[in-house]
Amino acid sequence: MSWQDDYASRLFVFGTPLRLLVRGEGPWVWDETGKRYLDLLGGIAVNVLGHAHPAVVAAVEKQVRTLGHISNFFTSPPQLELAGRLLELARAPEGSRVFLVNSGTEANEAAIKMALRHRPRGRMVALEDSFHGRTLGSLSLTAKAAYREPFEPLHPVTFVPPGDVEALAAALDDDVAAVFVEVIQGEAGVRPLDPGYVRAARDLTRASGALLVVDEVQTGAGRTGEWLAHPSTGITPDIVTMAKGLGGGFPIGAVIGYGPTTGLLLPGQHGTTFGGNPIASAVALAVIGEVLPLLDHVAALGEWWRAELAAVPGVVAVRGRGLLIGVELDRPSGPVQQALLDAGFITNNVNPTTLRLAPPLILTRDQAESFTQALAGTLASTEGENPHD
Ligand SMILES: Cc1ncc(COP(=O)(O)O)c(C=O)c1O
């Protein structure tokens, strides 16, 4: 029996995995044959410190020896400290508070419940091509028909085209409880929103009385060269959701309620067994400590790398910020992603013509350059054609 057969007979939901990975260190992972790969996807924007980072290993080990799990009838020093750090880093105003969860979809579920307490039975507004998760509430906000349709009816959501202020204004009436946005739409192929549009969304939601929820599940935790991606647009949201990179590979997410929104969920109205447990909180604190000094590196490396990638023949556009990068090709991205994998580079064909890079933030310029060379070689040896023709 191959590992592929074992997988197919023992696990369900996902398709056949690309490789059986057995070990990781820094930005590298190894498969069961001993072949090494440069991990430029980082567990989909999760492994901000790469694999087996000593600070993560030490935080897990220390905390599991000290106090591993308690119920939410109790709290712990790492949980208190983490909540304080997240508020500080979010520059959240007085009265803001945090709810700790395990994943991105769970963070968005909590935000949806807050919105429904804000405007009972309210509709939501989200952007076309958005991705907010797979559980039923978050799935309502996720635009892709193939993900949604088997599970309809979902919560009523109006999808509007990103960047179209008039369409957003037209969608906002007294029934809308919240507008959800990603400032860079990761799953859509790394598509940044115009900062002016984000500001307009803030103004329009204030005027209509809807909450503005910024989903920073993919863009947060230093990914864009800033701790969070939205402050550079100049707005203050009502709710921010985080997950992915926050735990550097350990499952944790966070809902940051700005000011009075935290009064929307009262004890008993929501909960989680594992959310914010001492180990997860201790790891997130270690991640924060390591990521903050890397932010300038992330911004500078990302800027340099995007320019390099844009100069590769066969690349038609490069989008993104920091180390969340979408490389738009003049040909289907699937075969290119496969060829790169065979050449020892993990990327993701996030849409039919785009490769997504979301590598560990510890990536070096030489490592990035080795990928640029590999991409150039791969594109030179495969047929280019405009898939839109
Ligand atoms: C913007 C965004 N929101 C939410 C999610 C869902 O997060 P999770 O897979 O941790 O539930 C994702 C995952 O890709 C995401 O990119």
mmCIF file with all atom_site columns, N, CA and C and ligand atoms in Angstrom, residues 103-105 108 131-133 182 187 215 217-218 243-244, ligand 1:
data_model
loop_
_atom_site.group_PDB
_atom_site.id
_atom_site.type_symbol
_atom_site.label_atom_id
_atom_site.label_alt_id
_atom_site.label_comp_id
_atom_site.label_asym_id
_atom_site.label_entity_id
_atom_site.label_seq_id
_atom_site.pdbx_PDB_ins_code
_atom_site.Cartn_x
_atom_site.Cartn_y
_atom_site.Cartn_z
_atom_site.occupancy
_atom_site.B_iso_or_equiv
_atom_site.pdbx_formal_charge
_atom_site.auth_seq_id
_atom_site.auth_comp_id
_atom_site.auth_asym_id
_atom_site.auth_atom_id
_atom_site.pdbx_PDB_model_num
ATOM   1  N N  . SER A 1 103 ? -9.362  29.186 15.252 1.00 0.00 ? 103 SER A N  1
ATOM   2  C CA . SER A 1 103 ? -9.179  29.200 13.794 1.00 0.00 ? 103 SER A CA 1
ATOM   3  C C  . SER A 1 103 ? -9.821  30.452 13.219 1.00 0.00 ? 103 SER A C  1
ATOM   4  N N  . GLY A 1 104 ? -9.594  30.644 11.923 1.00 0.00 ? 104 GLY A N  1
ATOM   5  C CA . GLY A 1 104 ? -10.140 31.817 11.253 1.00 0.00 ? 104 GLY A CA 1
ATOM   6  C C  . GLY A 1 104 ? -11.647 31.763 11.130 1.00 0.00 ? 104 GLY A C  1
ATOM   7  N N  . THR A 1 105 ? -12.146 30.608 10.754 1.00 0.00 ? 105 THR A N  1
ATOM   8  C CA . THR A 1 105 ? -13.592 30.505 10.573 1.00 0.00 ? 105 THR A CA 1
ATOM   9  C C  . THR A 1 105 ? -14.306 30.739 11.895 1.00 0.00 ? 105 THR A C  1
ATOM   10 N N  . ASN A 1 108 ? -14.483 34.381 12.687 1.00 0.00 ? 108 ASN A N  1
ATOM   11 C CA . ASN A 1 108 ? -15.549 35.047 11.930 1.00 0.00 ? 108 ASN A CA 1
ATOM   12 C C  . ASN A 1 108 ? -16.935 34.664 12.436 1.00 0.00 ? 108 ASN A C  1
ATOM   13 N N  . PHE A 1 131 ? -13.214 35.227 0.851  1.00 0.00 ? 131 PHE A N  1
ATOM   14 C CA . PHE A 1 131 ? -13.152 33.946 1.572  1.00 0.00 ? 131 PHE A CA 1
ATOM   15 C C  . PHE A 1 131 ? -13.091 34.255 3.059  1.00 0.00 ? 131 PHE A C  1
ATOM   16 N N  . HIS A 1 132 ? -14.065 33.729 3.807  1.00 0.00 ? 132 HIS A N  1
ATOM   17 C CA . HIS A 1 132 ? -14.078 33.984 5.248  1.00 0.00 ? 132 HIS A CA 1
ATOM   18 C C  . HIS A 1 132 ? -14.165 32.699 6.065  1.00 0.00 ? 132 HIS A C  1
ATOM   19 N N  . GLY A 1 133 ? -14.177 31.533 5.397  1.00 0.00 ? 133 GLY A N  1
ATOM   20 C CA . GLY A 1 133 ? -14.180 30.283 6.141  1.00 0.00 ? 133 GLY A CA 1
ATOM   21 C C  . GLY A 1 133 ? -15.243 29.329 5.646  1.00 0.00 ? 133 GLY A C  1
ATOM   22 N N  . GLU A 1 182 ? -11.746 41.766 3.526  1.00 0.00 ? 182 GLU A N  1
ATOM   23 C CA . GLU A 1 182 ? -10.317 41.434 3.669  1.00 0.00 ? 182 GLU A CA 1
ATOM   24 C C  . GLU A 1 182 ? -9.590  42.574 2.960  1.00 0.00 ? 182 GLU A C  1
ATOM   25 N N  . GLU A 1 187 ? -7.483  34.460 -0.835 1.00 0.00 ? 187 GLU A N  1
ATOM   26 C CA . GLU A 1 187 ? -7.917  33.289 -1.602 1.00 0.00 ? 187 GLU A CA 1
ATOM   27 C C  . GLU A 1 187 ? -8.371  33.679 -3.007 1.00 0.00 ? 187 GLU A C  1
ATOM   28 N N  . ASP A 1 215 ? -11.386 41.193 8.222  1.00 0.00 ? 215 ASP A N  1
ATOM   29 C CA . ASP A 1 215 ? -10.874 39.831 8.373  1.00 0.00 ? 215 ASP A CA 1
ATOM   30 C C  . ASP A 1 215 ? -9.376  39.860 8.063  1.00 0.00 ? 215 ASP A C  1
ATOM   31 N N  . VAL A 1 217 ? -7.376  37.364 8.957  1.00 0.00 ? 217 VAL A N  1
ATOM   32 C CA . VAL A 1 217 ? -6.932  35.989 9.195  1.00 0.00 ? 217 VAL A CA 1
ATOM   33 C C  . VAL A 1 217 ? -5.680  35.681 8.364  1.00 0.00 ? 217 VAL A C  1
ATOM   34 N N  . GLN A 1 218 ? -5.679  36.115 7.114  1.00 0.00 ? 218 GLN A N  1
ATOM   35 C CA . GLN A 1 218 ? -4.532  35.839 6.239  1.00 0.00 ? 218 GLN A CA 1
ATOM   36 C C  . GLN A 1 218 ? -3.514  36.977 6.241  1.00 0.00 ? 218 GLN A C  1
ATOM   37 N N  . ALA A 1 243 ? -6.130  34.800 12.827 1.00 0.00 ? 243 ALA A N  1
ATOM   38 C CA . ALA A 1 243 ? -5.828  33.380 13.113 1.00 0.00 ? 243 ALA A CA 1
ATOM   39 C C  . ALA A 1 243 ? -4.501  33.068 12.413 1.00 0.00 ? 243 ALA A C  1
ATOM   40 N N  . LYS A 1 244 ? -4.479  32.021 11.613 1.00 0.00 ? 244 LYS A N  1
ATOM   41 C CA . LYS A 1 244 ? -3.319  31.620 10.802 1.00 0.00 ? 244 LYS A CA 1
ATOM   42 C C  . LYS A 1 244 ? -1.965  31.910 11.466 1.00 0.00 ? 244 LYS A C  1
HETATM 43 C C1 . LIG B 2 .   ? -9.280  35.729 4.993  1.00 0.00 ? 1   LIG B C1 1
HETATM 44 C C2 . LIG B 2 .   ? -9.595  34.401 5.596  1.00 0.00 ? 1   LIG B C2 1
HETATM 45 N N1 . LIG B 2 .   ? -10.576 34.307 6.502  1.00 0.00 ? 1   LIG B N1 1
HETATM 46 C C3 . LIG B 2 .   ? -10.875 33.131 7.088  1.00 0.00 ? 1   LIG B C3 1
HETATM 47 C C4 . LIG B 2 .   ? -10.208 31.975 6.764  1.00 0.00 ? 1   LIG B C4 1
HETATM 48 C C5 . LIG B 2 .   ? -10.567 30.685 7.430  1.00 0.00 ? 1   LIG B C5 1
HETATM 49 O O1 . LIG B 2 .   ? -9.576  30.336 8.343  1.00 0.00 ? 1   LIG B O1 1
HETATM 50 P P1 . LIG B 2 .   ? -9.477  28.841 8.908  1.00 0.00 ? 1   LIG B P1 1
HETATM 51 O O2 . LIG B 2 .   ? -9.085  27.974 7.773  1.00 0.00 ? 1   LIG B O2 1
HETATM 52 O O3 . LIG B 2 .   ? -8.452  28.933 10.003 1.00 0.00 ? 1   LIG B O3 1
HETATM 53 O O4 . LIG B 2 .   ? -10.823 28.498 9.442  1.00 0.00 ? 1   LIG B O4 1
HETATM 54 C C6 . LIG B 2 .   ? -9.170  32.027 5.816  1.00 0.00 ? 1   LIG B C6 1
HETATM 55 C C7 . LIG B 2 .   ? -8.452  30.800 5.423  1.00 0.00 ? 1   LIG B C7 1
HETATM 56 O O5 . LIG B 2 .   ? -7.875  30.709 4.369  1.00 0.00 ? 1   LIG B O5 1
HETATM 57 C C8 . LIG B 2 .   ? -8.858  33.272 5.224  1.00 0.00 ? 1   LIG B C8 1
HETATM 58 O O6 . LIG B 2 .   ? -7.888  33.374 4.303  1.00 0.00 ? 1   LIG B O6 1
#
